[in-house]
mmCIF file of C-alpha atoms in Angstrom:
data_model
loop_
_atom_site.group_PDB
_atom_site.id
_atom_site.type_symbol
_atom_site.label_atom_id
_atom_site.label_comp_id
_atom_site.label_asym_id
_atom_site.label_seq_id
_atom_site.Cartn_x
_atom_site.Cartn_y
_atom_site.Cartn_z
ATOM 1 C CA MET A 1 -20.889 0.092 8.186
ATOM 2 C CA LYS A 2 -24.458 1.184 8.777
ATOM 3 C CA ASP A 3 -25.421 4.828 8.314
ATOM 4 C CA GLY A 4 -21.787 5.925 8.533
ATOM 5 C CA GLU A 5 -21.024 4.010 11.738
ATOM 6 C CA ALA A 6 -18.684 1.016 11.868
ATOM 7 C CA ARG A 7 -20.641 -2.221 12.273
ATOM 8 C CA THR A 8 -17.588 -4.095 13.456
ATOM 9 C CA ALA A 9 -13.838 -3.546 13.544
ATOM 10 C CA LEU A 10 -12.218 -6.930 13.157
ATOM 11 C CA GLU A 11 -8.818 -7.811 11.762
ATOM 12 C CA ILE A 12 -9.057 -11.263 10.211
ATOM 13 C CA LYS A 13 -6.294 -13.698 11.191
ATOM 14 C CA THR A 14 -5.629 -17.362 10.554
ATOM 15 C CA LYS A 15 -3.865 -20.182 12.356
ATOM 16 C CA VAL A 16 -3.188 -21.919 9.031
ATOM 17 C CA GLU A 17 0.512 -21.537 8.265
ATOM 18 C CA LYS A 18 0.968 -23.180 4.863
ATOM 19 C CA ASP A 19 0.212 -21.322 1.619
ATOM 20 C CA PRO A 20 -2.043 -21.468 -0.377
ATOM 21 C CA GLN A 21 -4.317 -22.923 2.334
ATOM 22 C CA ARG A 22 -3.604 -19.847 4.472
ATOM 23 C CA PHE A 23 -4.756 -17.573 1.634
ATOM 24 C CA MET A 24 -7.912 -19.650 1.174
ATOM 25 C CA ASP A 25 -8.720 -19.540 4.892
ATOM 26 C CA LEU A 26 -8.328 -15.760 5.087
ATOM 27 C CA ALA A 27 -10.448 -15.195 1.970
ATOM 28 C CA ALA A 28 -13.199 -17.527 3.241
ATOM 29 C CA GLN A 29 -13.246 -15.785 6.620
ATOM 30 C CA ILE A 30 -13.646 -12.409 4.926
ATOM 31 C CA ARG A 31 -16.557 -13.739 2.854
ATOM 32 C CA LYS A 32 -18.378 -14.800 6.053
ATOM 33 C CA HIS A 33 -18.598 -11.143 7.107
ATOM 34 C CA ILE A 34 -20.154 -9.875 3.865
ATOM 35 C CA LEU A 35 -23.891 -9.226 3.850
ATOM 36 C CA ASP A 36 -25.963 -9.370 0.671
ATOM 37 C CA THR A 37 -26.712 -5.657 1.019
ATOM 38 C CA ASP A 38 -23.068 -4.589 1.411
ATOM 39 C CA ILE A 39 -21.387 -2.266 -1.046
ATOM 40 C CA ILE A 40 -17.831 -3.545 -1.349
ATOM 41 C CA CYS A 41 -14.688 -1.488 -1.847
ATOM 42 C CA ILE A 42 -11.296 -3.183 -1.795
ATOM 43 C CA GLU A 43 -7.908 -1.520 -1.577
ATOM 44 C CA GLY A 44 -6.246 -1.872 -4.960
ATOM 45 C CA PHE A 45 -3.028 -3.783 -5.414
ATOM 46 C CA SER A 46 0.232 -2.011 -4.692
ATOM 47 C CA TYR A 47 1.839 -2.696 -8.055
ATOM 48 C CA GLY A 48 5.100 -0.908 -7.245
ATOM 49 C CA SER A 49 5.772 -2.813 -4.027
ATOM 50 C CA LYS A 50 8.688 -5.172 -3.593
ATOM 51 C CA GLY A 51 9.428 -7.894 -1.087
ATOM 52 C CA SER A 52 7.903 -11.099 0.211
ATOM 53 C CA GLY A 53 4.574 -9.477 1.079
ATOM 54 C CA VAL A 54 3.774 -8.837 -2.578
ATOM 55 C CA SER A 55 3.000 -12.481 -3.402
ATOM 56 C CA THR A 56 0.785 -12.649 -0.309
ATOM 57 C CA GLN A 57 -1.052 -9.484 -1.357
ATOM 58 C CA TYR A 58 -1.756 -10.855 -4.827
ATOM 59 C CA GLY A 59 -2.598 -14.376 -3.646
ATOM 60 C CA ILE A 60 -5.121 -13.331 -1.038
ATOM 61 C CA GLY A 61 -6.339 -10.387 -3.111
ATOM 62 C CA TRP A 62 -7.235 -12.463 -6.150
ATOM 63 C CA LEU A 63 -8.828 -15.211 -4.063
ATOM 64 C CA ILE A 64 -11.073 -12.655 -2.378
ATOM 65 C CA ARG A 65 -11.985 -10.980 -5.667
ATOM 66 C CA VAL A 66 -12.557 -14.074 -7.817
ATOM 67 C CA VAL A 67 -13.513 -16.950 -5.521
ATOM 68 C CA GLU A 68 -15.286 -15.204 -2.667
ATOM 69 C CA LEU A 69 -16.839 -12.212 -4.435
ATOM 70 C CA LEU A 70 -17.338 -12.688 -8.183
ATOM 71 C CA LYS A 71 -18.108 -16.413 -7.941
ATOM 72 C CA ASN A 72 -20.762 -15.619 -5.313
ATOM 73 C CA GLY A 73 -22.347 -12.839 -7.369
ATOM 74 C CA TYR A 74 -20.870 -9.811 -5.591
ATOM 75 C CA SER A 75 -19.473 -6.813 -7.397
ATOM 76 C CA TYR A 76 -16.752 -4.671 -5.893
ATOM 77 C CA THR A 77 -14.831 -1.477 -6.509
ATOM 78 C CA ASP A 78 -11.038 -1.394 -6.468
ATOM 79 C CA VAL A 79 -9.796 1.740 -4.729
ATOM 80 C CA PRO A 80 -6.218 2.790 -5.517
ATOM 81 C CA ARG A 81 -4.109 3.294 -2.394
ATOM 82 C CA THR A 82 -3.477 6.923 -3.341
ATOM 83 C CA SER A 83 -7.233 7.549 -3.644
ATOM 84 C CA LEU A 84 -7.854 6.011 -0.223
ATOM 85 C CA LYS A 85 -5.224 8.284 1.331
ATOM 86 C CA LYS A 86 -6.437 11.363 -0.539
ATOM 87 C CA PHE A 87 -10.053 10.714 0.428
ATOM 88 C CA ALA A 88 -9.074 10.576 4.113
ATOM 89 C CA SER A 89 -6.426 13.286 4.284
ATOM 90 C CA GLY A 90 -6.383 15.403 1.138
ATOM 91 C CA LYS A 91 -3.039 14.001 -0.027
ATOM 92 C CA GLY A 92 -2.474 10.784 -1.942
ATOM 93 C CA ASN A 93 1.011 10.299 -0.536
ATOM 94 C CA THR A 94 0.145 10.612 3.160
ATOM 95 C CA LYS A 95 2.085 8.173 5.341
ATOM 96 C CA LYS A 96 0.099 5.548 7.265
ATOM 97 C CA ASP A 97 0.897 7.041 10.664
ATOM 98 C CA GLU A 98 -0.251 10.469 9.466
ATOM 99 C CA LEU A 99 -3.632 9.058 8.453
ATOM 100 C CA VAL A 100 -4.471 8.313 12.097
ATOM 101 C CA LEU A 101 -5.199 11.962 12.909
ATOM 102 C CA SER A 102 -6.915 12.693 9.581
ATOM 103 C CA ILE A 103 -9.320 9.785 10.049
ATOM 104 C CA TYR A 104 -10.063 10.755 13.630
ATOM 105 C CA LYS A 105 -10.634 14.429 12.785
ATOM 106 C CA ARG A 106 -12.848 13.673 9.790
ATOM 107 C CA TRP A 107 -14.950 10.806 11.185
ATOM 108 C CA GLY A 108 -14.089 10.416 14.880
ATOM 109 C CA PHE A 109 -12.886 6.865 14.239
ATOM 110 C CA GLU A 110 -9.767 5.408 15.781
ATOM 111 C CA SER A 111 -8.020 2.061 15.793
ATOM 112 C CA ASN A 112 -4.504 0.845 16.501
ATOM 113 C CA SER A 113 -4.557 -1.197 13.284
ATOM 114 C CA ASP A 114 -3.542 0.257 9.896
ATOM 115 C CA ASN A 115 -5.685 -2.440 8.265
ATOM 116 C CA ILE A 116 -8.805 -1.544 10.228
ATOM 117 C CA ARG A 117 -8.299 2.175 9.568
ATOM 118 C CA ASP A 118 -7.916 1.456 5.840
ATOM 119 C CA ALA A 119 -11.071 -0.690 5.914
ATOM 120 C CA TYR A 120 -12.944 2.106 7.656
ATOM 121 C CA VAL A 121 -11.951 4.620 4.968
ATOM 122 C CA LEU A 122 -12.917 2.103 2.266
ATOM 123 C CA ALA A 123 -16.328 1.771 3.933
ATOM 124 C CA GLN A 124 -16.667 5.567 3.937
ATOM 125 C CA ILE A 125 -15.794 5.624 0.235
ATOM 126 C CA ALA A 126 -18.409 2.925 -0.477
ATOM 127 C CA GLN A 127 -21.011 4.976 1.350
ATOM 128 C CA TYR A 128 -20.117 8.175 -0.510
ATOM 129 C CA LEU A 129 -20.144 6.379 -3.869
ATOM 130 C CA HIS A 130 -23.754 5.333 -3.343
ATOM 131 C CA LYS A 131 -25.336 8.182 -1.396
ATOM 132 C CA ASP A 132 -25.707 11.851 -2.102
ATOM 133 C CA ILE A 133 -23.492 13.131 0.713
ATOM 134 C CA GLU A 134 -21.574 16.395 0.706
ATOM 135 C CA LEU A 135 -17.883 15.933 -0.017
ATOM 136 C CA THR A 136 -14.830 18.147 0.149
ATOM 137 C CA ALA A 137 -13.141 19.133 -3.109
ATOM 138 C CA PHE A 138 -10.263 16.706 -2.479
ATOM 139 C CA GLN A 139 -12.685 13.857 -1.733
ATOM 140 C CA LYS A 140 -14.477 14.488 -5.032
ATOM 141 C CA GLU A 141 -11.107 14.456 -6.768
ATOM 142 C CA ALA A 142 -10.176 11.163 -5.075
ATOM 143 C CA LEU A 143 -13.452 9.579 -6.187
ATOM 144 C CA LYS A 144 -12.851 10.544 -9.831
ATOM 145 C CA LYS A 145 -9.989 8.019 -9.957
ATOM 146 C CA ILE A 146 -12.262 5.303 -8.604
ATOM 147 C CA VAL A 147 -15.403 5.583 -10.746
#
């Protein structure tokens, strides 16, 4: 994001099917899109989740954090899912499909992808964490759980 505008809206995918190589490929692809000047916010882990997607979330999530970011000298901020939702909509328990309208109304951004919308809100949070920009009361409250 540059000056509040999305630089690119890309959902990273891989053709690698076998884990952990698939995790490594996704993490490496993400790293290729990070600039030295970027301020990085990552959606925090969903610790209460159940199912097969949980191991994927942790596998890819830790590879990105440790191998691609920390090992390469980047710092990052973990943003709890509830804070991401609250920052965008005013409520930490907003459903994904309800965030579509909140994001569009607040920033004029739209995408068919939940992942891209989440990334856009994370980029907004990164910007607000490092610039003196006017926030709503609920956005200030959401940021308190992050910093």
